[in-house]
C-alpha positions as CSV (number, residue, x, y, z in Angstrom):
1,X,-43.2,-158.8,131.1
2,X,-46.1,-161.3,131.5
3,X,-48.2,-158.6,133.2
4,X,-47.9,-156.2,130.3
5,X,-51.2,-155.7,128.4
6,X,-51.3,-157.1,124.8
7,X,-51.3,-154.6,121.9
8,X,-55.1,-154.7,121.5
9,X,-56.1,-155.0,125.1
10,X,-59.2,-152.8,125.6
11,X,-60.2,-152.9,121.9
12,X,-63.5,-154.4,120.9
13,X,-63.9,-155.9,117.4
14,X,-67.2,-157.0,115.9
15,X,-66.8,-159.5,113.0
16,X,-69.5,-160.5,110.6
17,X,-67.0,-162.4,108.4
18,X,-67.7,-166.1,108.0
19,X,-65.9,-168.9,106.1
20,X,-62.1,-168.9,106.5
21,X,-60.4,-165.5,106.0
22,X,-62.6,-163.6,108.4
23,X,-62.5,-166.1,111.3
24,X,-58.8,-166.6,110.9
25,X,-58.2,-162.8,111.0
26,X,-60.5,-162.5,114.0
27,X,-58.5,-165.2,115.7
28,X,-55.3,-163.3,115.2
29,X,-56.9,-160.2,116.7
30,X,-57.8,-162.2,119.8
31,X,-54.1,-163.3,120.0
32,X,-53.3,-159.6,120.1
33,X,-55.6,-159.0,123.0
34,X,-58.8,-157.8,121.4
35,X,-62.2,-158.7,122.6
36,X,-64.0,-160.1,119.6
37,X,-67.7,-160.4,119.2
38,X,-68.5,-162.9,116.3
39,X,-71.9,-162.3,114.8
40,X,-73.1,-165.2,112.8
41,X,-76.4,-165.9,110.8
42,X,-79.0,-168.0,112.6
43,X,-77.7,-171.1,110.8
44,X,-74.2,-170.5,112.0
45,X,-70.9,-170.0,110.2
46,X,-70.5,-172.4,107.2
47,X,-67.0,-173.1,108.4
48,X,-68.4,-174.8,111.5
49,X,-70.3,-177.2,109.3
50,X,-67.3,-178.0,107.0
51,X,-64.5,-178.3,109.6
52,X,-66.0,-178.1,113.1
53,X,-62.7,-178.7,114.9
54,X,-60.9,-175.9,113.1
55,X,-63.9,-173.6,113.5
56,X,-63.8,-174.3,117.3
57,X,-60.1,-173.5,117.4
58,X,-60.5,-170.2,115.5
59,X,-63.6,-169.1,117.4
60,X,-61.9,-169.8,120.8
61,X,-62.0,-166.8,123.1
62,X,-64.7,-165.0,121.1
63,X,-68.3,-164.1,122.0
64,X,-70.6,-165.7,119.4
65,X,-73.9,-164.0,118.8
66,X,-76.4,-165.2,116.2
67,X,-78.4,-162.5,114.5
68,X,-80.5,-162.3,111.3
69,X,-79.4,-159.0,109.9
70,X,-82.5,-158.8,107.6
71,X,-84.7,-158.8,110.7
72,X,-85.3,-155.3,112.1
73,X,-85.0,-156.3,115.8
74,X,-81.7,-158.2,115.2
75,X,-80.3,-155.4,113.0
76,X,-81.1,-153.0,115.9
77,X,-79.3,-155.4,118.3
78,X,-76.3,-155.3,116.0
79,X,-76.3,-151.5,116.2
80,X,-76.3,-151.7,120.0
81,X,-73.3,-154.0,119.9
82,X,-71.5,-151.6,117.4
83,X,-72.0,-148.7,119.7
84,X,-69.5,-150.2,122.1
85,X,-67.0,-151.4,119.5
86,X,-63.8,-150.0,117.9
87,X,-63.7,-152.0,114.6
88,X,-66.2,-153.7,112.3
89,X,-65.0,-156.5,110.0
90,X,-67.1,-157.9,107.2
91,X,-66.8,-160.3,104.3
92,X,-70.0,-159.6,102.5
93,X,-70.0,-158.0,99.1
94,X,-69.8,-154.2,99.4
95,X,-73.3,-153.9,97.8
96,X,-74.7,-156.2,100.5
97,X,-72.9,-154.2,103.2
98,X,-74.6,-151.0,101.8
99,X,-78.0,-152.7,101.7
100,X,-77.6,-153.7,105.4
101,X,-76.5,-150.2,106.3
102,X,-73.1,-151.3,107.7
103,X,-70.9,-148.5,106.3
104,X,-73.4,-146.0,107.7
105,X,-73.4,-147.7,111.1
106,X,-69.6,-147.8,111.2
107,X,-69.5,-144.1,110.4
108,X,-72.2,-143.3,113.0
109,X,-70.3,-145.0,115.8
110,X,-66.8,-143.8,114.6
111,X,-65.6,-147.4,113.9
112,X,-62.6,-148.5,112.0
113,X,-64.2,-150.5,109.1
114,X,-62.6,-153.3,107.1
115,X,-64.3,-155.2,104.2
116,X,-62.7,-158.5,103.1
117,X,-63.2,-158.7,99.3
118,X,-61.8,-160.9,96.6
119,X,-60.7,-158.3,94.1
120,X,-60.3,-154.5,94.4
121,X,-61.0,-154.2,90.7
122,X,-64.3,-156.2,91.0
123,X,-65.3,-156.0,94.6
124,X,-68.8,-157.3,94.1
125,X,-67.7,-160.4,92.1
126,X,-68.0,-163.6,94.1
127,X,-65.0,-165.9,94.4
128,X,-63.4,-168.5,96.5
129,X,-59.9,-169.8,97.3
130,X,-60.0,-172.3,94.5
131,X,-61.0,-169.8,91.8
132,X,-58.4,-167.4,92.9
133,X,-55.7,-170.0,92.9
134,X,-56.8,-171.2,89.4
135,X,-56.6,-167.6,88.2
136,X,-53.0,-167.3,89.4
137,X,-51.9,-170.7,88.1
138,X,-51.4,-172.4,91.4
139,X,-53.8,-175.2,90.6
140,X,-52.5,-178.1,88.5
141,X,-55.4,-180.3,87.4
142,X,-56.6,-182.8,88.3
143,X,-55.0,-182.3,91.7
144,X,-56.5,-180.0,94.3
145,X,-54.3,-177.5,96.0
146,X,-52.9,-178.8,99.3
147,X,-53.5,-175.5,101.1
148,X,-56.1,-172.7,100.8
149,X,-53.3,-170.2,100.1
150,X,-55.6,-167.4,98.9
151,X,-57.7,-167.6,102.1
152,X,-54.7,-167.8,104.4
153,X,-53.0,-164.8,102.7
154,X,-56.3,-162.9,102.7
155,X,-56.7,-163.5,106.4
156,X,-53.2,-162.1,107.1
157,X,-53.9,-159.1,104.8
158,X,-57.2,-158.5,106.7
159,X,-55.4,-158.7,110.0
160,X,-52.8,-156.1,109.0
161,X,-55.5,-153.8,107.5
162,X,-57.4,-154.0,110.8
163,X,-54.3,-153.0,112.7
164,X,-53.7,-150.1,110.4
165,X,-57.3,-148.9,110.5
166,X,-57.3,-149.1,114.3
167,X,-54.1,-147.1,114.4
168,X,-55.5,-144.5,112.0
169,X,-58.7,-144.2,114.1
170,X,-56.5,-143.7,117.2
171,X,-54.5,-141.0,115.6
172,X,-57.1,-139.2,113.6
173,X,-60.4,-140.3,115.0
174,X,-61.8,-141.2,111.6
175,X,-63.7,-138.3,110.2
176,X,-64.4,-136.7,113.5
177,X,-61.0,-135.5,114.8
178,X,-57.9,-133.5,113.6
179,X,-54.2,-134.2,113.3
180,X,-52.4,-132.7,116.2
181,X,-55.5,-132.4,118.4
182,X,-54.7,-135.4,120.6
183,X,-51.1,-134.2,121.2
184,X,-52.5,-130.7,122.1
185,X,-54.7,-132.4,124.7
186,X,-51.7,-133.9,126.3
187,X,-51.7,-137.5,124.9
188,X,-48.3,-139.1,125.3
189,X,-48.0,-142.5,123.6
190,X,-44.8,-143.3,125.3
191,X,-44.0,-146.5,127.1
192,X,-46.1,-145.5,130.2
193,X,-49.2,-144.7,128.2
194,X,-52.3,-146.9,129.0
195,X,-55.4,-147.6,126.9
196,X,-57.6,-145.6,129.3
197,X,-55.5,-142.5,128.7
198,X,-55.9,-142.9,125.0
199,X,-59.6,-143.5,125.2
200,X,-60.2,-140.4,127.4
201,X,-58.3,-138.2,125.0
202,X,-60.0,-139.6,122.0
203,X,-63.4,-138.9,123.6
204,X,-62.4,-135.4,124.4
205,X,-61.1,-134.8,120.9
206,X,-64.3,-136.1,119.3
207,X,-66.4,-133.9,121.6
208,X,-64.4,-130.8,120.7
209,X,-64.7,-131.4,117.0
210,X,-68.5,-132.1,117.3
211,X,-69.0,-128.9,119.3
212,X,-67.1,-126.8,116.6
213,X,-69.1,-128.5,113.8
214,X,-72.4,-127.8,115.6
215,X,-71.5,-124.1,115.6
216,X,-70.4,-124.4,111.9
217,X,-66.8,-123.7,112.9
218,X,-67.6,-120.1,113.6
219,X,-65.0,-118.1,115.6
220,X,-67.2,-118.0,118.6
221,X,-67.9,-121.8,118.5
222,X,-64.2,-122.5,118.3
223,X,-63.4,-120.2,121.2
224,X,-66.1,-121.8,123.3
225,X,-64.9,-125.3,122.6
226,X,-61.3,-124.4,123.3
227,X,-62.1,-122.7,126.6
228,X,-60.6,-124.5,129.6
229,X,-58.2,-126.5,127.5
230,X,-54.4,-125.9,126.9
231,X,-53.6,-123.1,124.5
232,X,-52.4,-125.6,121.9
233,X,-55.9,-127.0,121.6
234,X,-57.2,-123.5,120.6
235,X,-54.4,-123.2,118.1
236,X,-55.3,-126.5,116.4
237,X,-59.0,-125.7,116.3
238,X,-58.5,-122.2,114.9
239,X,-56.2,-123.6,112.2
240,X,-58.8,-126.2,111.4
241,X,-61.6,-123.6,111.2
242,X,-59.6,-121.5,108.6
243,X,-57.5,-124.0,106.7
244,X,-59.0,-127.5,107.0
245,X,-62.8,-127.3,107.3
246,X,-63.5,-124.8,104.4
């Protein structure tokens, strides 16, 4: 069993998330076999300044790249990195992500996309472990909490969300594929499946949908795209053209 690939073997994650929840979640993804590219600001991750030993432990096995995302050349370099990735993880405020064009880049490259935020009700409000613990009554003044519980739980929540988004991307291909299309192309996710098989089918599924979309899902575009593929592929595309896309 030691020769078996890990669950995320062949998956590339790009993380922009600094401080504790993001690095801890990224470390967990490394444990699951993912290749993680950790993009930090030029000054580095603040976690490395506060607790360098823990930072080193969490960043182990990751590729660390320092980029200034407000610099045009560095932002272009990030886009090159994202072009080869499967998932983007951030911990900026959603409004900052928008200003940096991160959601658009994730959509452009068909990535699973996860934002670590403090509150779903107020996603742009800043906060830290201590303020969240105070809000929920786990701080008893004047003592400080013994553990950063909010950060630790946030990291586990981020990890599970990353896994769920990667699975959704694998099944549905984000916004560029259709339920049932991968199965029609012959994907069998049984015990003998390998990541290369999944990647090949995903690429074919995306190409088929892109071809149909380019032809505005006309009957001729669908038939041209389905040509040379199993009959079930044509059935899925024809159903999509009449029942899903409109």
